[in-house]
PDB file of C-alpha atoms and ligand atoms in Angstrom:
ATOM      1  CA  MET A   1      -8.964 -18.024 -14.095  1.00 94.00           C
ATOM      2  CA  ARG A   2      -6.001 -15.739 -14.574  1.00 97.00           C
ATOM      3  CA  ARG A   3      -4.217 -14.459 -11.477  1.00 98.00           C
ATOM      4  CA  PHE A   4      -1.507 -11.863 -11.069  1.00 98.00           C
ATOM      5  CA  VAL A   5       0.499 -11.576  -7.867  1.00 98.00           C
ATOM      6  CA  VAL A   6       2.520  -8.398  -7.494  1.00 98.00           C
ATOM      7  CA  ILE A   7       5.227  -8.451  -4.829  1.00 98.00           C
ATOM      8  CA  GLY A   8       5.754  -5.052  -3.232  1.00 98.00           C
ATOM      9  CA  GLN A   9       9.112  -5.419  -1.507  1.00 97.00           C
ATOM     10  CA  LYS A  10       8.723  -2.223   0.528  1.00 97.00           C
ATOM     11  CA  ALA A  11       5.033  -1.434  -0.023  1.00 97.00           C
ATOM     12  CA  PHE A  12       2.797  -0.608   2.936  1.00 94.00           C
ATOM     13  CA  MET A  13      -0.391   1.232   3.797  1.00 94.00           C
ATOM     14  CA  SER A  14      -0.900   3.361   6.905  1.00 91.00           C
ATOM     15  CA  ASN A  15      -2.502   6.632   7.963  1.00 90.00           C
ATOM     16  CA  GLU A  16       0.766   8.344   7.059  1.00 91.00           C
ATOM     17  CA  VAL A  17       0.487   7.341   3.389  1.00 93.00           C
ATOM     18  CA  ARG A  18      -0.456  10.409   1.351  1.00 95.00           C
ATOM     19  CA  LEU A  19      -2.566   9.918  -1.734  1.00 95.00           C
ATOM     20  CA  ASP A  20      -1.025  13.027  -3.277  1.00 94.00           C
ATOM     21  CA  ASP A  21       2.457  11.513  -2.853  1.00 96.00           C
ATOM     22  CA  LEU A  22       1.962   7.757  -3.114  1.00 96.00           C
ATOM     23  CA  PRO A  23       5.441   7.025  -4.552  1.00 96.00           C
ATOM     24  CA  GLY A  24       7.167   8.976  -1.781  1.00 96.00           C
ATOM     25  CA  THR A  25       5.141   7.804   1.228  1.00 96.00           C
ATOM     26  CA  SER A  26       4.038   4.174   0.648  1.00 96.00           C
ATOM     27  CA  GLY A  27       7.110   2.149  -0.339  1.00 97.00           C
ATOM     28  CA  ARG A  28       5.997   2.468  -3.985  1.00 97.00           C
ATOM     29  CA  LEU A  29       2.464   1.184  -3.562  1.00 97.00           C
ATOM     30  CA  ASP A  30       1.792   3.241  -6.699  1.00 97.00           C
ATOM     31  CA  VAL A  31       3.478   0.481  -8.738  1.00 98.00           C
ATOM     32  CA  LEU A  32       1.054  -2.093  -7.323  1.00 98.00           C
ATOM     33  CA  VAL A  33      -1.930   0.164  -7.972  1.00 98.00           C
ATOM     34  CA  ARG A  34      -0.963   0.582 -11.628  1.00 98.00           C
ATOM     35  CA  CYS A  35      -0.441  -3.179 -11.918  1.00 98.00           C
ATOM     36  CA  THR A  36      -3.998  -3.681 -10.668  1.00 98.00           C
ATOM     37  CA  ARG A  37      -5.349  -1.397 -13.365  1.00 98.00           C
ATOM     38  CA  ALA A  38      -3.344  -3.174 -16.064  1.00 98.00           C
ATOM     39  CA  ALA A  39      -4.442  -6.635 -14.913  1.00 98.00           C
ATOM     40  CA  LEU A  40      -8.122  -5.972 -14.226  1.00 98.00           C
ATOM     41  CA  LEU A  41      -9.416  -3.033 -16.199  1.00 97.00           C
ATOM     42  CA  VAL A  42     -10.197  -2.811 -19.878  1.00 96.00           C
ATOM     43  CA  SER A  43     -11.860   0.054 -21.671  1.00 94.00           C
ATOM     44  CA  HIS A  44     -15.291   0.436 -20.005  1.00 88.00           C
ATOM     45  CA  GLY A  45     -15.051  -2.826 -18.143  1.00 94.00           C
ATOM     46  CA  VAL A  46     -13.507  -5.227 -15.672  1.00 96.00           C
ATOM     47  CA  ARG A  47     -11.981  -8.576 -16.515  1.00 97.00           C
ATOM     48  CA  ARG A  48     -14.286 -10.845 -14.537  1.00 96.00           C
ATOM     49  CA  ASP A  49     -11.939 -13.854 -14.827  1.00 96.00           C
ATOM     50  CA  VAL A  50      -8.908 -12.129 -13.286  1.00 98.00           C
ATOM     51  CA  VAL A  51      -7.829 -11.982  -9.644  1.00 98.00           C
ATOM     52  CA  VAL A  52      -5.022  -9.708  -8.445  1.00 98.00           C
ATOM     53  CA  TYR A  53      -3.014 -10.162  -5.255  1.00 98.00           C
ATOM     54  CA  LEU A  54      -0.926  -7.301  -3.925  1.00 98.00           C
ATOM     55  CA  VAL A  55       1.688  -8.513  -1.451  1.00 98.00           C
ATOM     56  CA  LEU A  56       2.731  -5.729   0.928  1.00 97.00           C
ATOM     57  CA  LEU A  57       6.068  -6.856   2.335  1.00 97.00           C
ATOM     58  CA  GLY A  58       6.875  -3.388   3.723  1.00 95.00           C
ATOM     59  CA  GLU A  59       4.513  -4.008   6.613  1.00 89.00           C
ATOM     60  CA  GLY A  60       3.116  -6.940   8.658  1.00 89.00           C
ATOM     61  CA  PRO A  61       3.088  -8.339   5.914  1.00 95.00           C
ATOM     62  CA  ARG A  62      -0.428  -8.272   4.442  1.00 94.00           C
ATOM     63  CA  VAL A  63      -2.014  -9.276   1.145  1.00 96.00           C
ATOM     64  CA  LEU A  64      -4.797  -7.431  -0.659  1.00 97.00           C
ATOM     65  CA  ARG A  65      -6.844  -9.596  -3.033  1.00 98.00           C
ATOM     66  CA  ILE A  66      -9.012  -7.989  -5.711  1.00 98.00           C
ATOM     67  CA  ASP A  67     -11.396 -10.371  -7.459  1.00 98.00           C
ATOM     68  CA  GLY A  68     -12.639  -9.091 -10.814  1.00 97.00           C
ATOM     69  CA  ALA A  69     -15.725 -11.311 -10.554  1.00 97.00           C
ATOM     70  CA  SER A  70     -17.175  -9.375  -7.658  1.00 96.00           C
ATOM     71  CA  ALA A  71     -15.139  -6.205  -7.090  1.00 95.00           C
ATOM     72  CA  LYS A  72     -17.043  -2.950  -7.275  1.00 93.00           C
ATOM     73  CA  PHE A  73     -16.042   0.693  -7.682  1.00 90.00           C
ATOM     74  CA  LEU A  74     -12.824  -0.109  -9.587  1.00 95.00           C
ATOM     75  CA  ARG A  75     -11.863   3.044 -11.438  1.00 94.00           C
ATOM     76  CA  PRO A  76      -8.915   3.369 -13.812  1.00 94.00           C
ATOM     77  CA  ASP A  77      -7.216   6.366 -12.244  1.00 95.00           C
ATOM     78  CA  GLU A  78      -4.449   5.729  -9.745  1.00 95.00           C
ATOM     79  CA  ARG A  79      -5.819   7.981  -7.009  1.00 96.00           C
ATOM     80  CA  SER A  80      -9.299   6.395  -6.963  1.00 96.00           C
ATOM     81  CA  LEU A  81      -7.856   2.897  -6.833  1.00 97.00           C
ATOM     82  CA  ALA A  82      -5.408   3.884  -4.096  1.00 96.00           C
ATOM     83  CA  THR A  83      -8.264   5.431  -2.089  1.00 96.00           C
ATOM     84  CA  LEU A  84     -10.278   2.215  -2.395  1.00 96.00           C
ATOM     85  CA  PHE A  85      -7.311   0.138  -1.258  1.00 96.00           C
ATOM     86  CA  LYS A  86      -6.586   2.497   1.633  1.00 94.00           C
ATOM     87  CA  LYS A  87     -10.174   2.065   2.880  1.00 93.00           C
ATOM     88  CA  ALA A  88      -9.966  -1.726   2.515  1.00 94.00           C
ATOM     89  CA  LEU A  89      -6.643  -1.905   4.335  1.00 93.00           C
ATOM     90  CA  ALA A  90      -8.032   0.246   7.161  1.00 91.00           C
ATOM     91  CA  VAL A  91     -10.372  -2.610   8.108  1.00 88.00           C
ATOM     92  CA  GLU A  92      -9.016  -4.276  11.205  1.00 77.00           C
ATOM     93  CA  THR A  93      -8.496  -8.028  11.113  1.00 73.00           C
ATOM     94  CA  THR A  94      -7.923  -9.836  14.366  1.00 67.00           C
ATOM     95  CA  ALA A  95      -4.573 -11.514  14.901  1.00 62.00           C
ATOM     96  CA  ALA A  96      -6.483 -14.804  15.015  1.00 64.00           C
ATOM     97  CA  ALA A  97      -7.999 -14.306  11.555  1.00 68.00           C
ATOM     98  CA  VAL A  98      -6.755 -16.940   9.115  1.00 77.00           C
ATOM     99  CA  GLY A  99      -6.992 -16.451   5.360  1.00 87.00           C
ATOM    100  CA  PHE A 100      -8.794 -13.680   3.519  1.00 94.00           C
ATOM    101  CA  VAL A 101     -11.417 -11.432   5.079  1.00 93.00           C
ATOM    102  CA  GLU A 102     -13.637  -9.364   2.799  1.00 94.00           C
ATOM    103  CA  ALA A 103     -13.138  -5.651   3.487  1.00 94.00           C
ATOM    104  CA  ARG A 104     -15.036  -4.204   0.516  1.00 94.00           C
ATOM    105  CA  PRO A 105     -17.084  -5.977  -2.199  1.00 95.00           C
ATOM    106  CA  GLY A 106     -14.646  -8.297  -3.967  1.00 96.00           C
ATOM    107  CA  ILE A 107     -11.668  -6.897  -2.051  1.00 97.00           C
ATOM    108  CA  SER A 108     -10.211  -8.971   0.760  1.00 96.00           C
ATOM    109  CA  ILE A 109      -7.227  -8.709   3.047  1.00 96.00           C
ATOM    110  CA  ALA A 110      -5.145 -11.326   4.789  1.00 95.00           C
ATOM    111  CA  ARG A 111      -2.311 -11.251   7.235  1.00 93.00           C
ATOM    112  CA  GLY A 112       0.796 -12.912   5.840  1.00 94.00           C
ATOM    113  CA  GLY A 113       2.854 -12.861   2.689  1.00 95.00           C
ATOM    114  CA  LEU A 114       3.540 -15.290  -0.135  1.00 96.00           C
ATOM    115  CA  ASP A 115       2.445 -18.310   1.932  1.00 95.00           C
ATOM    116  CA  VAL A 116      -1.085 -16.924   2.092  1.00 96.00           C
ATOM    117  CA  VAL A 117      -1.139 -16.391  -1.662  1.00 97.00           C
ATOM    118  CA  LEU A 118       0.241 -19.835  -2.476  1.00 97.00           C
ATOM    119  CA  ALA A 119      -2.398 -21.410  -0.213  1.00 96.00           C
ATOM    120  CA  ASP A 120      -5.098 -19.484  -2.066  1.00 96.00           C
ATOM    121  CA  THR A 121      -3.944 -20.327  -5.591  1.00 95.00           C
ATOM    122  CA  GLY A 122      -4.408 -24.058  -4.991  1.00 91.00           C
ATOM    123  CA  SER A 123      -3.468 -26.167  -8.003  1.00 93.00           C
ATOM    124  CA  SER A 124      -3.045 -23.214 -10.366  1.00 96.00           C
ATOM    125  CA  ARG A 125      -0.015 -23.348 -12.721  1.00 97.00           C
ATOM    126  CA  LEU A 126       2.596 -20.937 -11.387  1.00 98.00           C
ATOM    127  CA  PHE A 127       4.797 -18.677 -13.492  1.00 98.00           C
ATOM    128  CA  ILE A 128       7.291 -16.039 -12.442  1.00 98.00           C
ATOM    129  CA  LEU A 129       7.775 -13.112 -14.795  1.00 98.00           C
ATOM    130  CA  GLU A 130      11.502 -12.738 -15.386  1.00 98.00           C
ATOM    131  CA  GLU A 131      13.334 -10.771 -18.034  1.00 96.00           C
ATOM    132  CA  THR A 132      15.856 -13.487 -18.865  1.00 92.00           C
ATOM    133  CA  ALA A 133      13.449 -16.430 -19.062  1.00 97.00           C
ATOM    134  CA  THR A 134      11.911 -18.446 -21.895  1.00 96.00           C
ATOM    135  CA  ASP A 135       9.552 -16.384 -24.055  1.00 97.00           C
ATOM    136  CA  ALA A 136       5.850 -16.811 -23.224  1.00 97.00           C
ATOM    137  CA  ARG A 137       5.268 -17.504 -26.931  1.00 95.00           C
ATOM    138  CA  GLU A 138       7.253 -20.709 -26.540  1.00 95.00           C
ATOM    139  CA  ILE A 139       5.312 -21.937 -23.516  1.00 95.00           C
ATOM    140  CA  GLY A 140       2.038 -23.667 -24.374  1.00 92.00           C
ATOM    141  CA  ASP A 141       0.394 -23.824 -20.981  1.00 94.00           C
ATOM    142  CA  VAL A 142       0.550 -20.136 -20.122  1.00 93.00           C
ATOM    143  CA  VAL A 143      -2.982 -20.179 -21.560  1.00 93.00           C
ATOM    144  CA  ALA A 144      -4.130 -23.072 -19.350  1.00 93.00           C
ATOM    145  CA  PRO A 145      -7.500 -22.486 -17.630  1.00 92.00           C
ATOM    146  CA  ASP A 146      -5.995 -21.650 -14.217  1.00 95.00           C
ATOM    147  CA  VAL A 147      -2.716 -19.764 -14.261  1.00 98.00           C
ATOM    148  CA  THR A 148      -0.919 -17.535 -11.779  1.00 98.00           C
ATOM    149  CA  PHE A 149       1.781 -15.033 -12.706  1.00 98.00           C
ATOM    150  CA  PHE A 150       4.114 -13.484 -10.131  1.00 98.00           C
ATOM    151  CA  VAL A 151       5.408 -10.022 -10.961  1.00 98.00           C
ATOM    152  CA  GLY A 152       8.184  -8.030  -9.283  1.00 98.00           C
ATOM    153  CA  ASP A 153       7.898  -4.359  -8.394  1.00 98.00           C
ATOM    154  CA  HIS A 154      10.428  -1.640  -9.334  1.00 96.00           C
ATOM    155  CA  LEU A 155      13.031  -3.618  -7.344  1.00 97.00           C
ATOM    156  CA  GLY A 156      12.338  -6.938  -9.048  1.00 97.00           C
ATOM    157  CA  PHE A 157      12.423 -10.070  -6.860  1.00 97.00           C
ATOM    158  CA  ASP A 158      14.294 -10.612  -3.631  1.00 95.00           C
ATOM    159  CA  PRO A 159      16.370 -13.852  -3.838  1.00 96.00           C
ATOM    160  CA  GLY A 160      14.359 -15.340  -0.945  1.00 95.00           C
ATOM    161  CA  VAL A 161      11.067 -14.745  -2.748  1.00 96.00           C
ATOM    162  CA  ARG A 162      12.460 -16.153  -5.979  1.00 96.00           C
ATOM    163  CA  LYS A 163      13.564 -19.324  -4.164  1.00 97.00           C
ATOM    164  CA  GLN A 164      10.197 -19.686  -2.428  1.00 97.00           C
ATOM    165  CA  LEU A 165       8.449 -19.467  -5.792  1.00 97.00           C
ATOM    166  CA  GLN A 166      10.839 -21.909  -7.442  1.00 97.00           C
ATOM    167  CA  ASP A 167      10.320 -24.332  -4.543  1.00 97.00           C
ATOM    168  CA  ALA A 168       6.567 -24.005  -5.107  1.00 97.00           C
ATOM    169  CA  GLY A 169       7.084 -25.075  -8.722  1.00 97.00           C
ATOM    170  CA  ALA A 170       6.878 -21.713 -10.464  1.00 98.00           C
ATOM    171  CA  ARG A 171       8.448 -21.607 -13.939  1.00 97.00           C
ATOM    172  CA  ALA A 172      10.094 -18.474 -15.300  1.00 98.00           C
ATOM    173  CA  VAL A 173       8.575 -16.777 -18.329  1.00 98.00           C
ATOM    174  CA  SER A 174       9.553 -13.646 -20.256  1.00 98.00           C
ATOM    175  CA  ILE A 175       7.387 -11.278 -22.291  1.00 98.00           C
ATOM    176  CA  GLY A 176      10.199  -9.864 -24.421  1.00 96.00           C
ATOM    177  CA  PRO A 177      13.840  -8.855 -24.538  1.00 95.00           C
ATOM    178  CA  LEU A 178      13.573  -5.543 -22.649  1.00 97.00           C
ATOM    179  CA  SER A 179      13.001  -5.002 -18.949  1.00 97.00           C
ATOM    180  CA  VAL A 180       9.797  -2.977 -18.813  1.00 98.00           C
ATOM    181  CA  HIS A 181       7.774  -1.536 -15.954  1.00 98.00           C
ATOM    182  CA  SER A 182       5.763  -4.039 -13.931  1.00 98.00           C
ATOM    183  CA  GLU A 183       2.378  -2.806 -15.145  1.00 98.00           C
ATOM    184  CA  ASP A 184       3.579  -2.886 -18.751  1.00 98.00           C
ATOM    185  CA  ALA A 185       4.752  -6.492 -18.338  1.00 98.00           C
ATOM    186  CA  ILE A 186       1.224  -7.360 -17.185  1.00 98.00           C
ATOM    187  CA  ALA A 187      -0.383  -5.483 -20.089  1.00 98.00           C
ATOM    188  CA  VAL A 188       1.850  -7.164 -22.668  1.00 98.00           C
ATOM    189  CA  LEU A 189       1.284 -10.623 -21.201  1.00 98.00           C
ATOM    190  CA  SER A 190      -2.485 -10.065 -20.954  1.00 97.00           C
ATOM    191  CA  ASN A 191      -2.539  -9.113 -24.609  1.00 97.00           C
ATOM    192  CA  GLU A 192      -0.575 -12.229 -25.537  1.00 96.00           C
ATOM    193  CA  LEU A 193      -2.954 -14.435 -23.548  1.00 96.00           C
ATOM    194  CA  ASP A 194      -6.004 -12.666 -25.005  1.00 95.00           C
ATOM    195  CA  ARG A 195      -4.745 -13.289 -28.540  1.00 94.00           C
ATOM    196  CA  ARG A 196      -4.128 -16.964 -27.875  1.00 92.00           C
ATOM    197  CA  SER A 197      -7.283 -17.721 -25.937  1.00 86.00           C
ATOM    198  CA  TRP A 198      -9.801 -15.327 -27.477  1.00 79.00           C
ATOM    199  CA  SER A 199     -13.083 -17.082 -28.161  1.00 72.00           C
ATOM    200  CA  GLY A 200     -14.525 -14.352 -30.338  1.00 67.00           C
ATOM    201  CA  GLN A 201     -17.140 -13.603 -27.698  1.00 62.00           C
ATOM    202  CA  PRO A 202     -16.715 -10.439 -25.648  1.00 56.00           C
ATOM    203  CA  ASP A 203     -17.086 -10.924 -21.879  1.00 54.00           C
ATOM    204  CA  GLU A 204     -20.267  -9.697 -20.317  1.00 45.00           C
ATOM    205  CA  ARG A 205     -19.301  -6.473 -18.569  1.00 38.00           C
TER     206      ARG A 205
HETATM  207  C1  SAM B 301      11.004  -2.927 -13.621  1.00 60.66           C
HETATM  208  S1  SAM B 301      11.096  -4.661 -13.605  1.00 60.66           S
HETATM  209  C2  SAM B 301      12.288  -4.987 -12.311  1.00 60.66           C
HETATM  210  C3  SAM B 301      13.585  -4.359 -12.551  1.00 60.66           C
HETATM  211  C4  SAM B 301      14.545  -4.562 -11.421  1.00 60.66           C
HETATM  212  N1  SAM B 301      15.402  -3.448 -11.426  1.00 60.66           N
HETATM  213  C5  SAM B 301      15.349  -5.841 -11.595  1.00 60.66           C
HETATM  214  O1  SAM B 301      16.463  -5.734 -12.008  1.00 60.66           O
HETATM  215  O2  SAM B 301      14.847  -6.923 -11.306  1.00 60.66           O
HETATM  216  C6  SAM B 301       9.640  -5.110 -12.776  1.00 60.66           C
HETATM  217  C7  SAM B 301       9.119  -6.495 -12.993  1.00 60.66           C
HETATM  218  O3  SAM B 301       8.429  -6.551 -14.245  1.00 60.66           O
HETATM  219  C8  SAM B 301       8.546  -7.836 -14.802  1.00 60.66           C
HETATM  220  N2  SAM B 301       9.188  -7.689 -16.107  1.00 60.66           N
HETATM  221  C9  SAM B 301       9.737  -6.588 -16.648  1.00 60.66           C
HETATM  222  N3  SAM B 301      10.200  -6.838 -17.883  1.00 60.66           N
HETATM  223  C10 SAM B 301       9.950  -8.141 -18.141  1.00 60.66           C
HETATM  224  C11 SAM B 301      10.203  -9.012 -19.238  1.00 60.66           C
HETATM  225  N4  SAM B 301      10.805  -8.583 -20.352  1.00 60.66           N
HETATM  226  N5  SAM B 301       9.795 -10.296 -19.154  1.00 60.66           N
HETATM  227  C12 SAM B 301       9.159 -10.741 -18.035  1.00 60.66           C
HETATM  228  N6  SAM B 301       8.902  -9.965 -16.962  1.00 60.66           N
HETATM  229  C13 SAM B 301       9.293  -8.677 -17.008  1.00 60.66           C
HETATM  230  C14 SAM B 301       9.360  -8.682 -13.832  1.00 60.66           C
HETATM  231  O4  SAM B 301       8.501  -9.416 -12.992  1.00 60.66           O
HETATM  232  C15 SAM B 301      10.136  -7.617 -13.054  1.00 60.66           C
HETATM  233  O5  SAM B 301      10.508  -8.055 -11.771  1.00 60.66           O
END
């Protein structure tokens, strides 16, 4: 399984968030939405072996988990995806709820931040996408069977988040010499992993 965790430092969802002005009203949730598309959607299909976590640190915080194995109604345009996420995040979870609660098919929400994600990733190998790190092409186990990649938003990583990930054992990995947009970093890395782990058999879509 391949997992991508996108940390939205200011991202939030509320009734005040406007789908026609996502960048201006949601703490840049638009970045997280585009990351979801890059991680999960291919031409005419969904990557069934990919799970995406969107960490919304601009509120509660909460985490939205989208599981490619069971998610439905994932469309490639930003507005449709944002609408789906808005509906999922409108589902009330009780303060007592622990862990993820399914809000839509394959889409779950949890109260909490990185702790909730790290509990859910179990023994997965952890990597943090950083511009200045060792190139992914020089790291053999980025193609291990269960890997988790943490990605910053337009603001990158807060030092506290970076330390929490390092303490959890995450290793830094780069996808090239230039700092690119978050969704592009995911697309480039996915392509690299596809090339190195491709079995010659297309997934069933
Ligand atoms: C637009 S960049 C963050 C830029 C932010 N201004 C900063 O200085 O940290 C968004 C995220 O994409 C990922 N990223 C961008 N370029 C990368 C690269 N060359 N290698 C690895 N990750 C990259 C990182 O996770 C980064 O936090």
